[in-house]
Amino acid sequence: MEPDLLWSRRLQRATGIYSLGWLLLANLVGLWLATLLVWPGAGKWVGELTYGRWMPLHMDWQLYGWCSLPLVGLLMSFFLKSGDGAEVHLGFLSWSTALVVGGALSLLGVVSGKLFLNWAGVGRVVFPAAQVLLWGILVAASWRRWRTCRRWDRVQSLHAVLLIVLLASPIALFLTSGSETYPPIDPESGGATGHSLLASSLGMIGIFGILPWVLRVPRVGAGRKIVRVYAGAFIVSLGIWAVLDHGNASNRSIGQNLGLGVLLGWVPLTLAYYRAFAWQGAIRRWLWAFLFWWGLLTLTGFITFLPGVLDWLKFTNGLVAHAHLAMAGMVSALNMLILGSLGKSGKGDPWADASAFWIWQVGTLLYVVSMMVQGVREGLDPTVLFGPNPTTEVFYRFRWFAGVLLVSANLRWIYCLARGWLVRPVVAEVLVKGVCRG
């Protein structure tokens, strides 16, 4: 077997274990939260560890665990080479240690109170430190490559750009998690501005654009033309973002709505762009799932931001539905596409398992629809959220069952990885068989 194939396969599996492991932990916490909504008396089992203690832990483990670790593995695949196995586990273990510390602090009530930026106390230092350690591992790998090649080629240039960008992450995280720093808001709704939403979305679109290149997915057909169109549209979108009002701004501002509306054009463009690459057949279903959830997220997100609609849905379960549409839907599909592309994939791999794929999609759809309908009910009549309400209880049971489906799919993925890791050698040509059927 070629060393590079074996190396990519090992990195793929290591990334899968850490990523799907943290997804399982975060999903179990989410299922516990759903349980408390259906059977509040269960909270007596854990004493002072109330719903409010578990919620920031659930959100941060999802964002900084599941949503981040596949990208960490992607960076390692681009920087590290065969023989760097120790650095791989050092990076993942330091990141995981920071997540454990953050989770413990959440349960102790040591949080900043900011959504997805709940790093406080020692956690505000520990997680950026884990990011700096990973950055150092990547710098060392890039330096070793330069010493070997002794030439500044395209890959080395991309290394330099990525390292500069990545260094800003721990600094930004430390500053923004502090109590003295807050982003611009919509003074009428209390939510994010169109400018802020466009900025974060363009960051994701930038990641969408470089993914096929970093994953070394070959182009097909007239791929060069669509790449130029994608790059040009991205530059234009950045220009539109630059001229928007960057301060506190209302969603009743035409400029904020038009600026955010730019994202609607990115739905068909992203579809055309990703179709210009030859993705592995075993994981192609995740490509289509990603494009579906991305389109639905963009459309519903824009509609939700509109004046009147946001007033109706803000602070309801409708926004919970939107968050899960983003993370359980779009981001999860994209992450499985990344995991499946880190190495050669086939039957037996979790990202190639058709049964778990459909269980996950059904669970996500059930969760999103049930919470969106419940959110509409709350917007029409806020009293349905307080006190006994049979219909609300029905929707919360749908939410709980959706959580069971998501955890079930997650457990199946973990089993696939564990079976392949423990029962057989990790090789690129022979993939595990058994209960995991593509």
C-alpha positions as semicolon CSV with decimal commas, in nm:
position;residue;x (nm);y (nm);z (nm)
1;M;0,000;0,000;0,000
2;E;0,117;0,354;-0,072
3;P;0,221;0,539;0,247
4;D;0,013;0,845;0,154
5;L;-0,303;0,634;0,123
6;L;-0,244;0,473;0,460
7;W;-0,168;0,811;0,618
8;S;-0,483;0,976;0,480
9;R;-0,690;0,679;0,594
10;R;-0,551;0,697;0,947
11;L;-0,604;1,072;0,965
12;Q;-0,957;1,028;0,833
13;R;-1,042;0,776;1,102
14;A;-0,877;0,977;1,381
15;T;-1,069;1,287;1,276
16;G;-1,388;1,082;1,258
17;I;-1,343;0,937;1,608
18;Y;-1,286;1,275;1,772
19;S;-1,552;1,458;1,567
20;L;-1,828;1,200;1,596
21;G;-1,736;1,134;1,959
22;W;-1,795;1,496;2,052
23;L;-2,109;1,501;1,840
24;L;-2,241;1,209;2,044
25;L;-2,165;1,380;2,376
26;A;-2,330;1,703;2,261
27;N;-2,631;1,512;2,124
28;L;-2,676;1,321;2,449
29;V;-2,686;1,651;2,634
30;G;-2,938;1,779;2,379
31;L;-3,152;1,470;2,433
32;W;-3,134;1,530;2,808
33;L;-3,257;1,888;2,755
34;A;-3,545;1,758;2,542
35;T;-3,623;1,507;2,818
36;L;-3,646;1,785;3,076
37;L;-3,902;1,966;2,860
38;V;-4,122;1,656;2,840
39;W;-4,060;1,518;3,190
40;P;-3,944;1,809;3,410
41;G;-3,936;1,587;3,717
42;A;-3,627;1,413;3,577
43;G;-3,430;1,722;3,678
44;K;-3,442;1,605;4,039
45;W;-3,190;1,334;3,948
46;V;-2,910;1,587;3,893
47;G;-2,979;1,840;4,167
48;E;-2,837;2,184;4,092
49;L;-2,738;2,090;3,736
50;T;-3,045;2,257;3,591
51;Y;-3,151;2,323;3,231
52;G;-2,965;2,654;3,235
53;R;-2,638;2,481;3,327
54;W;-2,665;2,221;3,049
55;M;-2,771;2,455;2,768
56;P;-2,441;2,648;2,719
57;L;-2,252;2,319;2,741
58;H;-2,471;2,170;2,467
59;M;-2,429;2,470;2,237
60;D;-2,054;2,505;2,284
61;W;-1,983;2,133;2,244
62;Q;-2,180;2,138;1,920
63;L;-2,005;2,447;1,783
64;Y;-1,649;2,398;1,910
65;G;-1,668;2,018;1,905
66;W;-1,865;1,872;1,617
67;C;-1,878;2,182;1,398
68;S;-1,504;2,253;1,434
69;L;-1,310;1,926;1,459
70;P;-1,363;1,812;1,097
71;L;-1,209;2,144;0,991
72;V;-0,919;2,078;1,229
73;G;-0,868;1,743;1,057
74;L;-0,890;1,917;0,720
75;L;-0,612;2,157;0,820
76;M;-0,399;1,866;0,939
77;S;-0,448;1,687;0,609
78;F;-0,322;1,995;0,426
79;F;-0,022;2,067;0,649
80;L;0,090;1,736;0,800
81;K;0,247;1,439;0,625
82;S;0,293;1,069;0,684
83;G;0,478;1,018;1,011
84;D;0,311;1,310;1,190
85;G;0,067;1,087;1,379
86;A;0,179;1,211;1,722
87;E;0,104;1,571;1,623
88;V;-0,244;1,469;1,508
89;H;-0,341;1,326;1,845
90;L;-0,169;1,609;2,033
91;G;-0,381;1,862;1,846
92;F;-0,706;1,672;1,895
93;L;-0,637;1,592;2,262
94;S;-0,552;1,951;2,352
95;W;-0,869;2,069;2,177
96;S;-1,074;1,803;2,357
97;T;-0,922;1,896;2,693
98;A;-1,033;2,255;2,641
99;L;-1,386;2,133;2,563
100;V;-1,392;1,928;2,885
101;V;-1,279;2,231;3,086
102;G;-1,542;2,449;2,919
103;G;-1,812;2,191;2,987
104;A;-1,716;2,164;3,354
105;L;-1,726;2,542;3,388
106;S;-2,072;2,551;3,228
107;L;-2,203;2,302;3,482
108;L;-2,051;2,516;3,759
109;G;-2,225;2,823;3,621
110;V;-1,905;2,996;3,509
111;V;-2,018;3,135;3,173
112;S;-2,013;3,470;2,995
113;G;-2,382;3,461;2,905
114;K;-2,307;3,510;2,535
115;L;-2,454;3,261;2,290
116;F;-2,176;3,037;2,154
117;L;-1,917;3,253;2,333
118;N;-1,965;3,121;2,684
119;W;-1,593;3,095;2,758
120;A;-1,535;3,254;3,098
121;G;-1,291;3,220;3,385
122;V;-1,001;2,989;3,306
123;G;-1,193;2,864;3,002
124;R;-1,140;3,199;2,835
125;V;-0,768;3,118;2,833
126;V;-0,769;2,738;2,795
127;F;-0,951;2,719;2,463
128;P;-0,749;2,993;2,287
129;A;-0,439;2,816;2,423
130;A;-0,550;2,493;2,253
131;Q;-0,594;2,688;1,930
132;V;-0,246;2,837;1,964
133;L;-0,100;2,488;2,021
134;L;-0,268;2,362;1,704
135;W;-0,139;2,667;1,519
136;G;0,213;2,587;1,640
137;I;0,180;2,229;1,513
138;L;0,079;2,359;1,169
139;V;0,362;2,615;1,167
140;A;0,616;2,343;1,248
141;A;0,480;2,121;0,970
142;S;0,494;2,405;0,719
143;W;0,851;2,486;0,823
144;R;0,957;2,122;0,777
145;R;0,807;2,124;0,428
146;W;0,991;2,443;0,334
147;R;1,322;2,305;0,461
148;T;1,270;1,993;0,251
149;C;1,153;2,165;-0,070
150;R;1,360;2,485;-0,044
151;R;1,116;2,663;-0,274
152;W;0,821;2,897;-0,228
153;D;0,552;2,731;-0,436
154;R;0,174;2,769;-0,443
155;V;0,122;2,530;-0,151
156;Q;0,372;2,716;0,065
157;S;0,201;3,045;-0,017
158;L;-0,136;2,902;0,082
159;H;0,022;2,774;0,404
160;A;0,135;3,127;0,486
161;V;-0,206;3,281;0,415
162;L;-0,390;3,021;0,622
163;L;-0,149;3,055;0,915
164;I;-0,196;3,432;0,923
165;V;-0,575;3,395;0,918
166;L;-0,573;3,118;1,179
167;L;-0,364;3,322;1,421
168;A;-0,647;3,574;1,442
169;S;-0,890;3,311;1,572
170;P;-0,765;3,269;1,933
171;I;-0,716;3,644;1,965
172;A;-1,068;3,717;1,841
173;L;-1,218;3,446;2,063
174;F;-1,048;3,584;2,373
175;L;-1,160;3,940;2,301
176;T;-1,519;3,867;2,195
177;S;-1,592;3,635;2,489
178;G;-1,517;3,918;2,732
179;S;-1,801;4,107;2,900
180;E;-1,682;4,441;2,761
181;T;-1,720;4,346;2,393
182;Y;-2,052;4,320;2,213
183;P;-2,136;4,314;1,840
184;P;-2,374;4,560;1,672
185;I;-2,742;4,474;1,722
186;D;-3,079;4,556;1,577
187;P;-3,210;4,805;1,838
188;E;-3,571;4,718;1,757
189;S;-3,555;4,338;1,765
190;G;-3,250;4,286;1,984
191;G;-3,114;4,046;1,721
192;A;-2,823;4,052;1,480
193;T;-2,799;4,312;1,204
194;G;-2,814;4,224;0,836
195;H;-2,451;4,331;0,810
196;S;-2,342;4,087;1,084
197;L;-2,540;3,800;0,935
198;L;-2,396;3,868;0,591
199;A;-2,042;3,879;0,733
200;S;-2,071;3,541;0,906
201;S;-2,239;3,388;0,601
202;L;-1,966;3,513;0,368
203;G;-1,713;3,351;0,599
204;M;-1,891;3,020;0,546
205;I;-1,912;3,081;0,171
206;G;-1,536;3,139;0,167
207;I;-1,490;2,802;0,339
208;F;-1,726;2,641;0,086
209;G;-1,506;2,780;-0,190
210;I;-1,170;2,651;-0,069
211;L;-1,292;2,312;0,054
212;P;-1,268;2,122;-0,278
213;W;-0,915;2,255;-0,328
214;V;-0,786;2,171;0,018
215;L;-0,951;1,828;-0,009
216;R;-0,790;1,787;-0,354
217;V;-1,119;1,695;-0,521
218;P;-1,061;1,687;-0,900
219;R;-1,258;1,920;-1,127
220;V;-1,486;1,791;-1,401
221;G;-1,614;1,946;-1,722
222;A;-1,598;2,325;-1,745
223;G;-1,482;2,358;-1,386
224;R;-1,239;2,642;-1,449
225;K;-1,515;2,883;-1,560
226;I;-1,740;2,829;-1,258
227;V;-1,441;2,872;-1,027
228;R;-1,381;3,217;-1,174
229;V;-1,750;3,305;-1,144
230;Y;-1,752;3,192;-0,780
231;A;-1,441;3,396;-0,698
232;G;-1,577;3,704;-0,875
233;A;-1,913;3,680;-0,701
234;F;-1,737;3,647;-0,367
235;I;-1,539;3,967;-0,427
236;V;-1,858;4,151;-0,528
237;S;-2,035;4,024;-0,215
238;L;-1,750;4,147;0,002
239;G;-1,786;4,487;-0,164
240;I;-2,157;4,497;-0,083
241;W;-2,081;4,400;0,277
242;A;-1,822;4,678;0,299
243;V;-2,070;4,953;0,208
244;L;-2,345;4,844;0,448
245;D;-2,401;5,026;0,776
246;H;-2,168;4,849;1,022
247;G;-2,326;4,991;1,338
248;N;-2,653;4,921;1,517
249;A;-2,913;4,896;1,241
250;S;-3,279;4,796;1,219
251;N;-3,413;4,515;1,004
252;R;-3,651;4,777;0,867
253;S;-3,356;4,934;0,686
254;I;-3,373;4,865;0,313
255;G;-2,995;4,842;0,296
256;Q;-2,977;4,569;0,561
257;N;-3,243;4,363;0,381
258;L;-3,092;4,406;0,037
259;G;-2,747;4,325;0,170
260;L;-2,866;4,004;0,332
261;G;-3,063;3,922;0,017
262;V;-2,731;3,880;-0,164
263;L;-2,713;3,535;-0,003
264;L;-3,010;3,413;-0,207
265;G;-2,797;3,426;-0,520
266;W;-2,539;3,205;-0,355
267;V;-2,773;2,906;-0,337
268;P;-2,772;2,822;-0,712
269;L;-2,410;2,938;-0,745
270;T;-2,292;2,700;-0,471
271;L;-2,486;2,419;-0,639
272;A;-2,317;2,486;-0,973
273;Y;-1,976;2,522;-0,809
274;Y;-1,988;2,192;-0,618
275;R;-2,118;2,006;-0,922
276;A;-1,796;2,106;-1,099
277;F;-1,599;1,865;-0,878
278;A;-1,583;1,484;-0,887
279;W;-1,686;1,385;-0,534
280;Q;-1,651;1,022;-0,428
281;G;-1,963;0,822;-0,503
282;A;-1,983;0,676;-0,152
283;I;-2,039;1,020;0,003
284;R;-2,226;1,200;-0,273
285;R;-2,555;1,177;-0,084
286;W;-2,402;1,407;0,178
287;L;-2,323;1,659;-0,095
288;W;-2,687;1,675;-0,198
289;A;-2,799;1,693;0,166
290;F;-2,562;1,985;0,224
291;L;-2,693;2,172;-0,080
292;F;-3,054;2,108;0,024
293;W;-3,007;2,228;0,382
294;W;-2,794;2,524;0,269
295;G;-3,067;2,638;0,030
296;L;-3,342;2,594;0,289
297;L;-3,138;2,770;0,556
298;T;-3,066;3,068;0,333
299;L;-3,426;3,109;0,219
300;T;-3,586;3,070;0,562
301;G;-3,316;3,282;0,725
302;F;-3,386;3,571;0,489
303;I;-3,762;3,541;0,540
304;T;-3,719;3,528;0,917
305;F;-3,512;3,849;0,909
306;L;-3,785;4,049;0,733
307;P;-3,975;4,315;0,932
308;G;-4,282;4,169;1,096
309;V;-4,167;3,810;1,059
310;L;-3,875;3,857;1,298
311;D;-4,103;4,034;1,547
312;W;-4,328;3,731;1,527
313;L;-4,064;3,459;1,569
314;K;-3,796;3,620;1,790
315;F;-3,750;3,453;2,128
316;T;-3,960;3,154;2,021
317;N;-3,879;2,795;1,932
318;G;-3,878;2,913;1,571
319;L;-3,522;3,037;1,622
320;V;-3,435;2,704;1,787
321;A;-3,555;2,539;1,467
322;H;-3,342;2,775;1,259
323;A;-3,031;2,697;1,467
324;H;-3,081;2,323;1,421
325;L;-3,148;2,370;1,051
326;A;-2,802;2,526;1,036
327;M;-2,608;2,288;1,260
328;A;-2,784;1,951;1,241
329;G;-2,876;2,012;0,878
330;M;-2,626;2,213;0,675
331;V;-2,310;2,197;0,889
332;S;-2,349;1,827;0,971
333;A;-2,391;1,736;0,604
334;L;-2,088;1,946;0,511
335;N;-1,882;1,789;0,789
336;M;-1,967;1,436;0,676
337;L;-1,866;1,538;0,325
338;I;-1,533;1,660;0,465
339;L;-1,476;1,346;0,673
340;G;-1,553;1,124;0,377
341;S;-1,314;1,319;0,154
342;L;-1,014;1,308;0,389
343;G;-0,937;0,958;0,263
344;K;-1,068;0,683;0,039
345;S;-1,424;0,603;0,146
346;G;-1,645;0,304;0,084
347;K;-1,885;0,057;0,239
348;G;-1,836;0,023;0,611
349;D;-1,750;0,386;0,675
350;P;-2,001;0,594;0,875
351;W;-2,016;0,863;0,607
352;A;-2,104;0,596;0,350
353;D;-2,377;0,433;0,561
354;A;-2,712;0,493;0,388
355;S;-2,930;0,382;0,680
356;A;-2,772;0,621;0,930
357;F;-2,784;0,896;0,668
358;W;-3,161;0,872;0,634
359;I;-3,216;0,836;1,009
360;W;-3,022;1,159;1,057
361;Q;-3,211;1,344;0,782
362;V;-3,552;1,235;0,913
363;G;-3,455;1,328;1,269
364;T;-3,333;1,670;1,160
365;L;-3,642;1,741;0,950
366;L;-3,876;1,631;1,230
367;Y;-3,692;1,851;1,479
368;V;-3,692;2,158;1,252
369;V;-4,057;2,129;1,145
370;S;-4,191;2,060;1,495
371;M;-4,003;2,349;1,653
372;M;-4,085;2,588;1,369
373;V;-4,458;2,513;1,399
374;Q;-4,432;2,550;1,775
375;G;-4,251;2,881;1,725
376;V;-4,533;3,008;1,504
377;R;-4,782;2,908;1,774
378;E;-4,580;3,100;2,032
379;G;-4,567;3,406;1,807
380;L;-4,945;3,402;1,770
381;D;-5,009;3,333;2,137
382;P;-4,713;3,344;2,381
383;T;-4,923;3,184;2,655
384;V;-4,896;2,841;2,486
385;L;-4,539;2,825;2,618
386;F;-4,635;2,869;2,983
387;G;-4,834;2,628;3,192
388;P;-5,004;2,307;3,077
389;N;-5,074;2,300;2,704
390;P;-5,144;1,962;2,540
391;T;-5,043;2,076;2,189
392;T;-4,714;2,220;2,310
393;E;-4,644;1,893;2,491
394;V;-4,706;1,704;2,167
395;F;-4,451;1,915;1,981
396;Y;-4,199;1,873;2,262
397;R;-4,246;1,495;2,235
398;F;-4,178;1,523;1,861
399;R;-3,860;1,712;1,952
400;W;-3,762;1,439;2,198
401;F;-3,821;1,164;1,942
402;A;-3,619;1,358;1,684
403;G;-3,336;1,369;1,938
404;V;-3,359;0,991;1,979
405;L;-3,323;0,950;1,602
406;L;-3,018;1,177;1,590
407;V;-2,849;0,996;1,878
408;S;-2,930;0,659;1,715
409;A;-2,764;0,762;1,389
410;N;-2,467;0,896;1,585
411;L;-2,426;0,569;1,775
412;R;-2,433;0,377;1,447
413;W;-2,154;0,597;1,310
414;I;-1,944;0,541;1,621
415;Y;-1,999;0,166;1,593
416;C;-1,888;0,169;1,230
417;L;-1,565;0,348;1,323
418;A;-1,497;0,131;1,626
419;R;-1,557;-0,189;1,429
420;G;-1,320;-0,079;1,155
421;W;-1,056;0,040;1,403
422;L;-1,057;-0,256;1,641
423;V;-1,153;-0,554;1,428
424;R;-0,937;-0,495;1,119
425;P;-0,621;-0,312;1,023
426;V;-0,672;0,036;0,882
427;V;-0,609;-0,006;0,512
428;A;-0,736;0,181;0,212
429;E;-0,829;-0,119;-0,002
430;V;-1,024;-0,326;0,253
431;L;-1,313;-0,150;0,424
432;V;-1,514;-0,291;0,712
433;K;-1,837;-0,474;0,648
434;G;-2,111;-0,590;0,885
435;V;-2,402;-0,383;1,007
436;C;-2,275;-0,075;0,826
437;R;-2,409;-0,109;0,475
438;G;-2,386;0,177;0,223
